[in-house]
């Protein structure tokens, strides 16, 4: 809680921010740490980010995005200043639209920055050339348009795009800049899975936020909060605080993105209902993995299928087991309109790079011990320093050690990896992590190893990033740069 929030809370009686419609039903309204009334749970419907229809220009699927300030209604009768993206003239006010692409597509995304300050736009999980990555070096000045032009060369998955401006990534994402990129391919075409966007194939962009007493997003981490990660006490999905969603009594697919700055969730359905994880960050799993809880650290994605076939007229609460927070109510009350699906026994075949004791190993140590600095291998991110040079087409083992008692995660740009060991043993890698990943959690004082191979794109000038995806840590310097070298 911040000092000024105390002030606001003490000057204004709880409930004073209740405007018409808020807290319907006359129930007692909870007040958050900042003094703003917590909206009554599960009365607002989940919004679905709109999907952009690309134009085909010179054989390229062309997406035009206007990145600009917006004003979104999180609290009835109140406007919150945000950053958002939409097609020109669109009325989206928070987050960014969903971009759908196919493996093999030639794509051009025109990002026009109307924020009035510089930013960047990174395709998280996208296997693209380094100069098309949208990392800290591909700055988009206020008023400029930056074009990400590439051919999609990867399997069906759920990626996302977000700003990556050195030192300001957290703030820009906090204000709302995050959108999904859905990739499809001939495999996803043929799999008998729910595919109707927003109906039985539902994106869930999950975030926690701090609002100040006047309903504005409050990104002001203290030194301690930078160290531990900035966590909010308001939970929202697709920009709606604790929404409900209506679904049909059949198999429903959720594409979950943890788009929170630092919170690690342990998702459960409150009845203990099982669900099947079908995809990790960058591809389908080979076979669905049955789970009752799902842990996702910032930026990790999971696609899950929940079978509501025998649950007509029942409700389920999606909860975070760690904080106890109730995030969304799922009402199985919608008339059947989409196709009934059955879980395929095999989803895909994944290439596991072979490696042995002679495979070159690269080591990364995440640390902040003593110094109070958040670093990798004892150094902080420096835009002018290339930390690693990785040969193209060479299988490598990367070992990441977390030397701090708190959990971090580790993300690499450029391509996916395959986790082979946790704490020295392959037996510690859960089945739902045995797939293509680009970001992975490493608990306090633990380590992991993954195999990775850089393919397709070498560039002696433009680097890719590796970093902790706790955004406070990333902005504080827990990040480094690598070049993929032609050898
Ligand atoms: Cu989600 Cu370096 O990024
Ligand atoms: Cu990334
Ligand atoms: Cu971290």
XYZ file of C-alpha atoms and ligand atoms in Angstrom:
492
model
C 0.000 0.000 0.000
C 1.304 3.410 -0.861
C 1.354 6.353 1.443
C -0.890 8.502 -0.750
C -3.353 5.651 -0.957
C -3.688 5.784 2.802
C -4.509 9.441 2.424
C -7.114 8.854 -0.213
C -8.613 5.997 1.723
C -8.858 8.059 4.880
C -10.213 11.188 3.212
C -12.925 9.398 1.367
C -15.259 6.939 2.980
C -15.227 3.473 1.473
C -17.916 3.264 -1.131
C -17.612 6.925 -2.074
C -16.301 5.836 -5.437
C -19.385 3.778 -6.020
C -21.008 5.222 -9.051
C -24.174 4.124 -10.684
C -24.238 0.518 -11.684
C -21.155 -0.369 -9.682
C -21.664 -3.103 -7.155
C -25.153 -3.833 -8.402
C -27.455 -5.667 -6.053
C -26.642 -3.381 -3.169
C -24.061 -5.747 -1.710
C -21.308 -4.550 0.566
C -18.404 -3.423 -1.576
C -14.884 -4.400 -0.771
C -12.324 -1.643 -0.927
C -8.901 -2.294 -2.405
C -5.693 -1.135 -0.760
C -5.875 2.127 -2.705
C -9.378 2.995 -1.579
C -11.150 2.166 -4.804
C -14.170 -0.100 -4.545
C -13.568 -3.574 -5.828
C -16.306 -4.279 -8.367
C -18.700 -7.072 -7.445
C -17.333 -10.289 -8.889
C -18.708 -12.084 -11.894
C -21.291 -9.526 -13.041
C -19.352 -8.273 -16.052
C -19.042 -10.414 -19.114
C -15.624 -11.391 -20.387
C -14.608 -9.267 -23.371
C -12.909 -10.972 -26.286
C -10.116 -9.004 -27.965
C -11.166 -8.267 -31.524
C -9.417 -10.046 -34.321
C -7.913 -7.969 -37.102
C -8.680 -8.863 -40.666
C -5.412 -8.471 -42.536
C -5.327 -6.938 -45.988
C -3.361 -8.760 -48.648
C -0.879 -6.266 -50.075
C 1.902 -7.534 -52.407
C 1.095 -11.077 -51.254
C 1.682 -10.134 -47.638
C -0.911 -10.404 -44.907
C -0.760 -6.804 -43.792
C -1.891 -5.699 -40.362
C -2.129 -1.971 -39.610
C -2.009 -1.114 -35.948
C -2.539 2.276 -34.391
C -0.853 2.359 -30.967
C -2.300 5.155 -28.906
C -3.578 6.319 -25.533
C -7.089 5.206 -24.633
C -9.633 5.436 -21.846
C -11.091 2.159 -20.652
C -13.963 1.481 -18.264
C -12.664 -0.878 -15.578
C -15.029 0.648 -13.004
C -18.536 1.671 -13.988
C -18.835 5.404 -14.490
C -15.082 5.931 -14.398
C -12.538 6.238 -17.185
C -9.027 4.920 -16.731
C -6.173 6.234 -18.880
C -4.558 3.429 -20.833
C -2.349 2.595 -23.770
C -3.888 0.355 -26.393
C -3.803 -0.621 -30.035
C -6.425 -1.073 -32.692
C -7.020 -0.596 -36.374
C -7.120 3.072 -37.328
C -10.387 4.524 -36.095
C -11.155 1.444 -33.980
C -12.620 1.940 -30.537
C -10.643 -0.569 -28.486
C -9.452 1.057 -25.259
C -7.295 -1.557 -23.529
C -4.961 -4.312 -24.768
C -4.404 -4.907 -28.480
C -6.260 -6.938 -31.095
C -5.542 -10.567 -31.892
C -3.465 -11.200 -35.015
C -4.023 -14.554 -36.721
C -1.358 -15.944 -39.050
C -0.525 -19.249 -40.678
C 2.784 -21.052 -40.879
C 4.271 -20.048 -44.233
C 2.471 -16.707 -44.434
C 4.328 -13.640 -45.555
C 3.360 -11.039 -43.029
C 3.773 -7.304 -42.577
C 2.717 -5.566 -39.387
C 2.724 -1.778 -39.561
C 2.949 -0.458 -36.013
C 2.190 3.254 -35.910
C 3.166 4.851 -32.637
C 0.703 7.554 -31.632
C 1.533 7.351 -27.920
C 3.451 10.630 -27.887
C 6.523 8.791 -26.549
C 8.801 6.140 -28.001
C 8.167 2.450 -27.610
C 8.863 -0.843 -29.406
C 6.682 -3.804 -30.324
C 8.136 -7.279 -29.836
C 6.622 -10.485 -31.166
C 7.073 -12.715 -28.138
C 7.593 -16.318 -29.260
C 7.969 -15.331 -32.906
C 10.810 -17.028 -34.770
C 11.851 -14.046 -36.889
C 15.044 -12.264 -37.998
C 16.689 -10.219 -35.239
C 15.957 -6.874 -36.916
C 12.249 -7.823 -37.091
C 12.097 -8.880 -33.452
C 10.894 -5.584 -32.023
C 13.289 -5.710 -29.107
C 14.915 -2.700 -27.405
C 16.902 -1.808 -30.538
C 13.910 -1.501 -32.892
C 12.606 1.700 -31.336
C 9.544 3.376 -32.766
C 9.778 7.127 -32.218
C 6.599 9.035 -31.417
C 4.717 9.513 -34.667
C 6.691 6.878 -36.598
C 5.630 3.591 -38.147
C 7.790 0.487 -37.702
C 7.221 -2.437 -40.026
C 7.751 -6.007 -38.889
C 8.124 -7.985 -42.119
C 8.749 -11.738 -42.054
C 7.643 -15.175 -43.145
C 5.974 -17.222 -40.419
C 8.156 -20.318 -39.886
C 6.828 -22.136 -36.889
C 4.176 -24.483 -35.627
C 0.691 -23.610 -34.534
C 0.755 -21.833 -31.158
C -0.344 -18.831 -29.125
C 2.212 -16.023 -29.022
C 1.827 -12.400 -28.023
C 3.166 -8.959 -28.774
C 4.138 -6.255 -26.347
C 6.483 -3.255 -25.983
C 10.129 -3.950 -25.136
C 11.567 -0.472 -24.625
C 14.705 -0.534 -22.500
C 13.745 0.381 -18.940
C 10.067 1.017 -19.761
C 8.701 -2.354 -20.825
C 6.831 -2.851 -17.561
C 5.125 0.557 -17.701
C 4.004 0.220 -21.301
C 2.585 -3.252 -20.773
C 0.996 -2.146 -17.496
C -0.955 0.540 -19.311
C -2.401 -2.067 -21.633
C -0.119 -2.830 -24.544
C -0.397 -6.581 -25.033
C -2.097 -8.603 -27.742
C -2.192 -12.189 -28.955
C -0.711 -13.672 -32.106
C -2.407 -16.947 -32.984
C -0.497 -19.143 -35.423
C -2.211 -21.934 -37.293
C -0.876 -24.636 -39.574
C -1.998 -27.725 -41.478
C -1.865 -29.729 -38.239
C -4.077 -27.393 -36.259
C -6.453 -27.425 -39.253
C -6.989 -31.160 -39.037
C -7.100 -31.593 -35.247
C -10.589 -32.032 -33.857
C -10.319 -29.208 -31.315
C -12.556 -26.248 -30.471
C -11.716 -23.484 -32.961
C -14.446 -20.869 -32.865
C -12.669 -17.768 -31.585
C -14.299 -16.271 -28.527
C -16.984 -18.962 -28.398
C -15.346 -22.329 -27.770
C -11.757 -21.165 -28.347
C -11.443 -18.442 -25.749
C -8.373 -16.274 -25.138
C -7.654 -15.366 -21.504
C -5.119 -12.568 -21.012
C -4.675 -12.596 -17.250
C -3.295 -9.599 -15.357
C -3.152 -8.167 -11.860
C -3.127 -4.414 -11.378
C -2.907 -1.662 -8.791
C -5.347 1.225 -9.239
C -5.127 4.482 -7.338
C -8.079 5.992 -5.517
C -9.330 7.703 -8.655
C -9.300 4.543 -10.719
C -6.053 5.188 -12.568
C -3.487 2.467 -13.177
C -0.767 2.925 -10.589
C 2.631 1.666 -11.685
C 4.968 2.908 -8.990
C 6.991 0.025 -7.603
C 9.141 0.729 -4.574
C 12.683 -0.648 -4.417
C 11.313 -3.636 -2.528
C 8.590 -4.133 -5.131
C 11.164 -4.028 -7.907
C 13.100 -6.704 -6.047
C 10.072 -8.919 -5.340
C 8.020 -8.034 -8.408
C 5.112 -5.574 -8.512
C 1.834 -7.294 -7.751
C -1.683 -5.916 -7.948
C -4.763 -6.643 -5.896
C -7.212 -6.283 -8.807
C -7.396 -9.256 -11.141
C -8.581 -8.858 -14.683
C -8.988 -11.019 -17.746
C -8.997 -9.394 -21.186
C -9.315 -6.055 -19.388
C -12.399 -6.975 -17.339
C -12.064 -7.223 -13.552
C -13.257 -10.674 -12.352
C -15.581 -11.381 -15.300
C -17.923 -14.229 -16.050
C -18.018 -16.156 -19.298
C -20.872 -18.235 -20.681
C -19.955 -21.425 -22.467
C -21.663 -24.387 -24.097
C -21.858 -27.817 -22.424
C -19.050 -29.295 -24.492
C -15.274 -29.179 -24.741
C -14.030 -25.611 -24.446
C -10.516 -24.472 -25.262
C -8.867 -21.641 -23.338
C -5.683 -19.969 -24.544
C -4.183 -18.660 -21.335
C -1.505 -15.961 -21.307
C -0.057 -14.812 -18.014
C 0.415 -11.162 -19.013
C 1.020 -10.021 -15.447
C 4.238 -8.203 -14.612
C 5.462 -10.537 -11.923
C 2.779 -12.761 -10.472
C 3.119 -16.511 -10.830
C -0.313 -18.147 -10.855
C -1.363 -21.644 -9.941
C -4.628 -21.963 -11.836
C -7.355 -24.348 -10.657
C -11.056 -24.823 -11.280
C -12.651 -24.550 -7.873
C -14.327 -27.947 -7.962
C -10.995 -29.599 -8.598
C -12.204 -30.368 -12.094
C -9.540 -31.806 -14.346
C -8.585 -30.223 -17.644
C -6.195 -31.129 -20.410
C -3.242 -28.997 -21.385
C -2.793 -29.280 -25.141
C -0.135 -26.672 -25.881
C 2.868 -24.969 -24.308
C 4.318 -21.637 -25.418
C 5.324 -22.534 -28.962
C 3.469 -25.658 -30.049
C 0.982 -28.354 -29.194
C 2.197 -30.952 -26.733
C 2.558 -34.346 -28.398
C -0.275 -35.668 -26.238
C -2.675 -33.818 -23.993
C -1.667 -33.766 -20.320
C -4.415 -34.120 -17.743
C -4.078 -31.623 -14.866
C -5.965 -30.243 -11.904
C -3.668 -27.243 -11.506
C -1.489 -25.280 -13.875
C 1.384 -23.048 -12.846
C 2.266 -20.194 -15.218
C 4.931 -17.561 -14.632
C 4.840 -14.220 -16.462
C 4.557 -14.569 -20.232
C 4.101 -18.349 -20.224
C 1.166 -19.567 -22.300
C -0.882 -22.713 -22.055
C -3.779 -23.912 -24.137
C -6.152 -26.088 -22.188
C -9.360 -27.950 -23.021
C -12.010 -28.300 -20.339
C -14.752 -30.833 -20.927
C -18.081 -29.366 -19.791
C -20.140 -31.979 -21.647
C -21.878 -33.216 -18.499
C -21.931 -29.862 -16.698
C -24.937 -28.109 -18.222
C -26.254 -25.386 -15.893
C -23.283 -25.659 -13.565
C -20.715 -22.994 -12.762
C -16.997 -23.148 -12.103
C -14.622 -20.568 -10.696
C -11.169 -20.156 -12.163
C -8.937 -19.467 -9.177
C -5.314 -18.786 -8.392
C -4.487 -21.299 -5.691
C -1.436 -19.338 -4.512
C -3.179 -16.048 -3.698
C -6.647 -17.540 -3.288
C -7.935 -14.965 -5.778
C -11.056 -15.816 -7.739
C -10.419 -14.741 -11.307
C -13.422 -15.691 -13.439
C -16.705 -17.557 -13.263
C -17.517 -19.993 -16.033
C -21.255 -20.508 -16.495
C -22.113 -23.565 -18.563
C -25.409 -22.103 -19.733
C -25.090 -21.331 -23.404
C -27.129 -23.104 -26.090
C -25.029 -25.388 -28.244
C -23.941 -23.707 -31.479
C -20.425 -24.899 -32.173
C -19.208 -28.335 -33.214
C -18.743 -31.086 -30.649
C -15.088 -32.110 -30.502
C -13.240 -35.086 -29.095
C -9.735 -34.872 -27.699
C -7.264 -36.204 -30.294
C -4.969 -38.809 -28.753
C -1.978 -37.441 -30.659
C -1.680 -33.703 -31.185
C 1.650 -33.350 -32.937
C 5.179 -34.716 -33.234
C 7.933 -32.547 -31.812
C 11.593 -32.530 -32.762
C 13.775 -33.163 -29.727
C 17.349 -32.174 -30.480
C 19.729 -34.922 -29.521
C 22.567 -33.980 -27.228
C 25.189 -35.685 -25.119
C 27.995 -34.807 -22.755
C 29.960 -33.290 -25.633
C 27.232 -30.834 -26.556
C 28.481 -27.269 -25.933
C 27.003 -25.792 -22.773
C 26.323 -22.164 -21.948
C 25.688 -21.099 -18.357
C 23.529 -18.352 -16.960
C 23.301 -17.376 -13.304
C 20.408 -15.240 -12.122
C 21.520 -13.257 -9.141
C 20.904 -10.246 -7.018
C 22.641 -11.484 -3.949
C 24.651 -9.005 -2.007
C 24.683 -6.263 -4.594
C 20.926 -5.802 -4.598
C 21.281 -5.599 -8.378
C 19.206 -7.901 -10.539
C 21.724 -9.427 -12.898
C 22.599 -12.334 -15.143
C 26.139 -13.696 -14.895
C 27.087 -10.750 -12.706
C 26.283 -8.093 -15.266
C 23.354 -5.815 -15.939
C 21.847 -5.305 -19.378
C 23.907 -2.899 -21.462
C 22.538 -2.056 -24.902
C 26.096 -1.695 -26.208
C 27.375 -5.074 -25.006
C 26.830 -8.415 -26.733
C 26.905 -10.980 -23.955
C 26.775 -14.199 -25.968
C 27.615 -15.305 -29.495
C 25.660 -18.382 -30.484
C 26.549 -20.310 -33.641
C 23.774 -20.939 -36.153
C 22.630 -24.572 -36.502
C 24.537 -25.773 -33.447
C 22.665 -27.702 -30.759
C 23.591 -26.318 -27.349
C 22.666 -26.998 -23.751
C 21.866 -23.862 -21.775
C 22.012 -24.137 -18.025
C 20.206 -21.540 -15.934
C 20.859 -21.307 -12.212
C 18.701 -19.237 -9.916
C 20.931 -18.072 -7.073
C 18.185 -16.208 -5.278
C 15.550 -17.562 -2.898
C 12.722 -16.137 -5.020
C 11.476 -17.608 -8.292
C 12.530 -16.038 -11.573
C 11.909 -17.109 -15.099
C 14.069 -17.164 -18.200
C 12.975 -16.184 -21.681
C 14.895 -16.244 -24.927
C 14.036 -14.538 -28.160
C 14.647 -16.089 -31.610
C 13.363 -19.606 -31.099
C 11.910 -22.174 -28.736
C 13.829 -24.548 -26.478
C 13.264 -27.935 -24.877
C 13.629 -28.326 -21.099
C 15.692 -31.446 -20.363
C 16.478 -31.191 -16.649
C 15.282 -29.530 -13.506
C 17.682 -29.647 -10.544
C 19.935 -32.120 -12.256
C 17.303 -34.625 -13.278
C 15.093 -35.161 -16.289
C 12.581 -36.858 -13.978
C 11.820 -33.418 -12.491
C 10.517 -32.032 -15.772
C 6.729 -32.336 -15.615
C 4.920 -33.765 -18.664
C 3.247 -30.455 -19.368
C 6.671 -28.829 -19.814
C 7.821 -31.458 -22.307
C 7.110 -29.316 -25.293
C 8.353 -26.212 -27.087
C 8.897 -23.391 -24.596
C 10.319 -19.888 -24.838
C 10.000 -18.922 -21.187
C 10.274 -21.131 -18.137
C 10.020 -20.704 -14.380
C 12.979 -21.462 -12.136
C 12.110 -21.646 -8.467
C 14.342 -20.152 -5.787
C 17.804 -21.719 -5.493
C 16.992 -24.178 -8.294
C 18.408 -24.758 -11.737
C 17.359 -26.104 -15.076
C 18.791 -27.080 -18.411
C 17.339 -26.837 -21.862
C 18.532 -27.686 -25.342
C 18.248 -25.108 -28.065
C 19.320 -24.694 -31.661
C 19.383 -21.353 -33.454
C 18.138 -21.814 -36.989
C 17.396 -19.809 -40.148
C 18.531 -16.349 -39.099
C 22.091 -15.233 -38.467
C 22.847 -11.546 -38.052
C 26.235 -10.201 -37.028
C 24.831 -6.835 -35.990
C 21.371 -7.172 -34.500
C 21.080 -9.083 -31.217
C 18.248 -11.023 -29.624
C 17.501 -10.804 -25.897
C 17.482 -13.279 -23.045
C 15.970 -12.182 -19.764
C 13.835 -12.759 -16.737
C 10.243 -11.998 -17.736
C 9.349 -10.557 -14.349
C 9.063 -7.121 -15.895
C 10.486 -5.232 -12.919
C 13.569 -7.452 -13.147
C 13.877 -7.086 -16.892
C 13.680 -3.290 -16.625
C 16.163 -3.338 -13.754
C 18.737 -5.057 -15.957
C 18.199 -8.809 -15.557
C 18.627 -9.168 -19.299
C 21.383 -9.789 -21.820
C 21.943 -9.904 -25.575
C 23.044 -12.616 -27.953
C 24.063 -12.617 -31.574
C 23.373 -15.600 -33.793
C 26.536 -16.116 -35.815
C 26.979 -17.668 -39.201
C 29.839 -20.147 -38.858
Cu 8.005 -11.089 -23.894
Cu 11.943 -10.178 -24.402
O 9.971 -10.594 -24.187
Cu 10.276 -12.322 -26.263
Cu 13.442 -12.279 -12.154
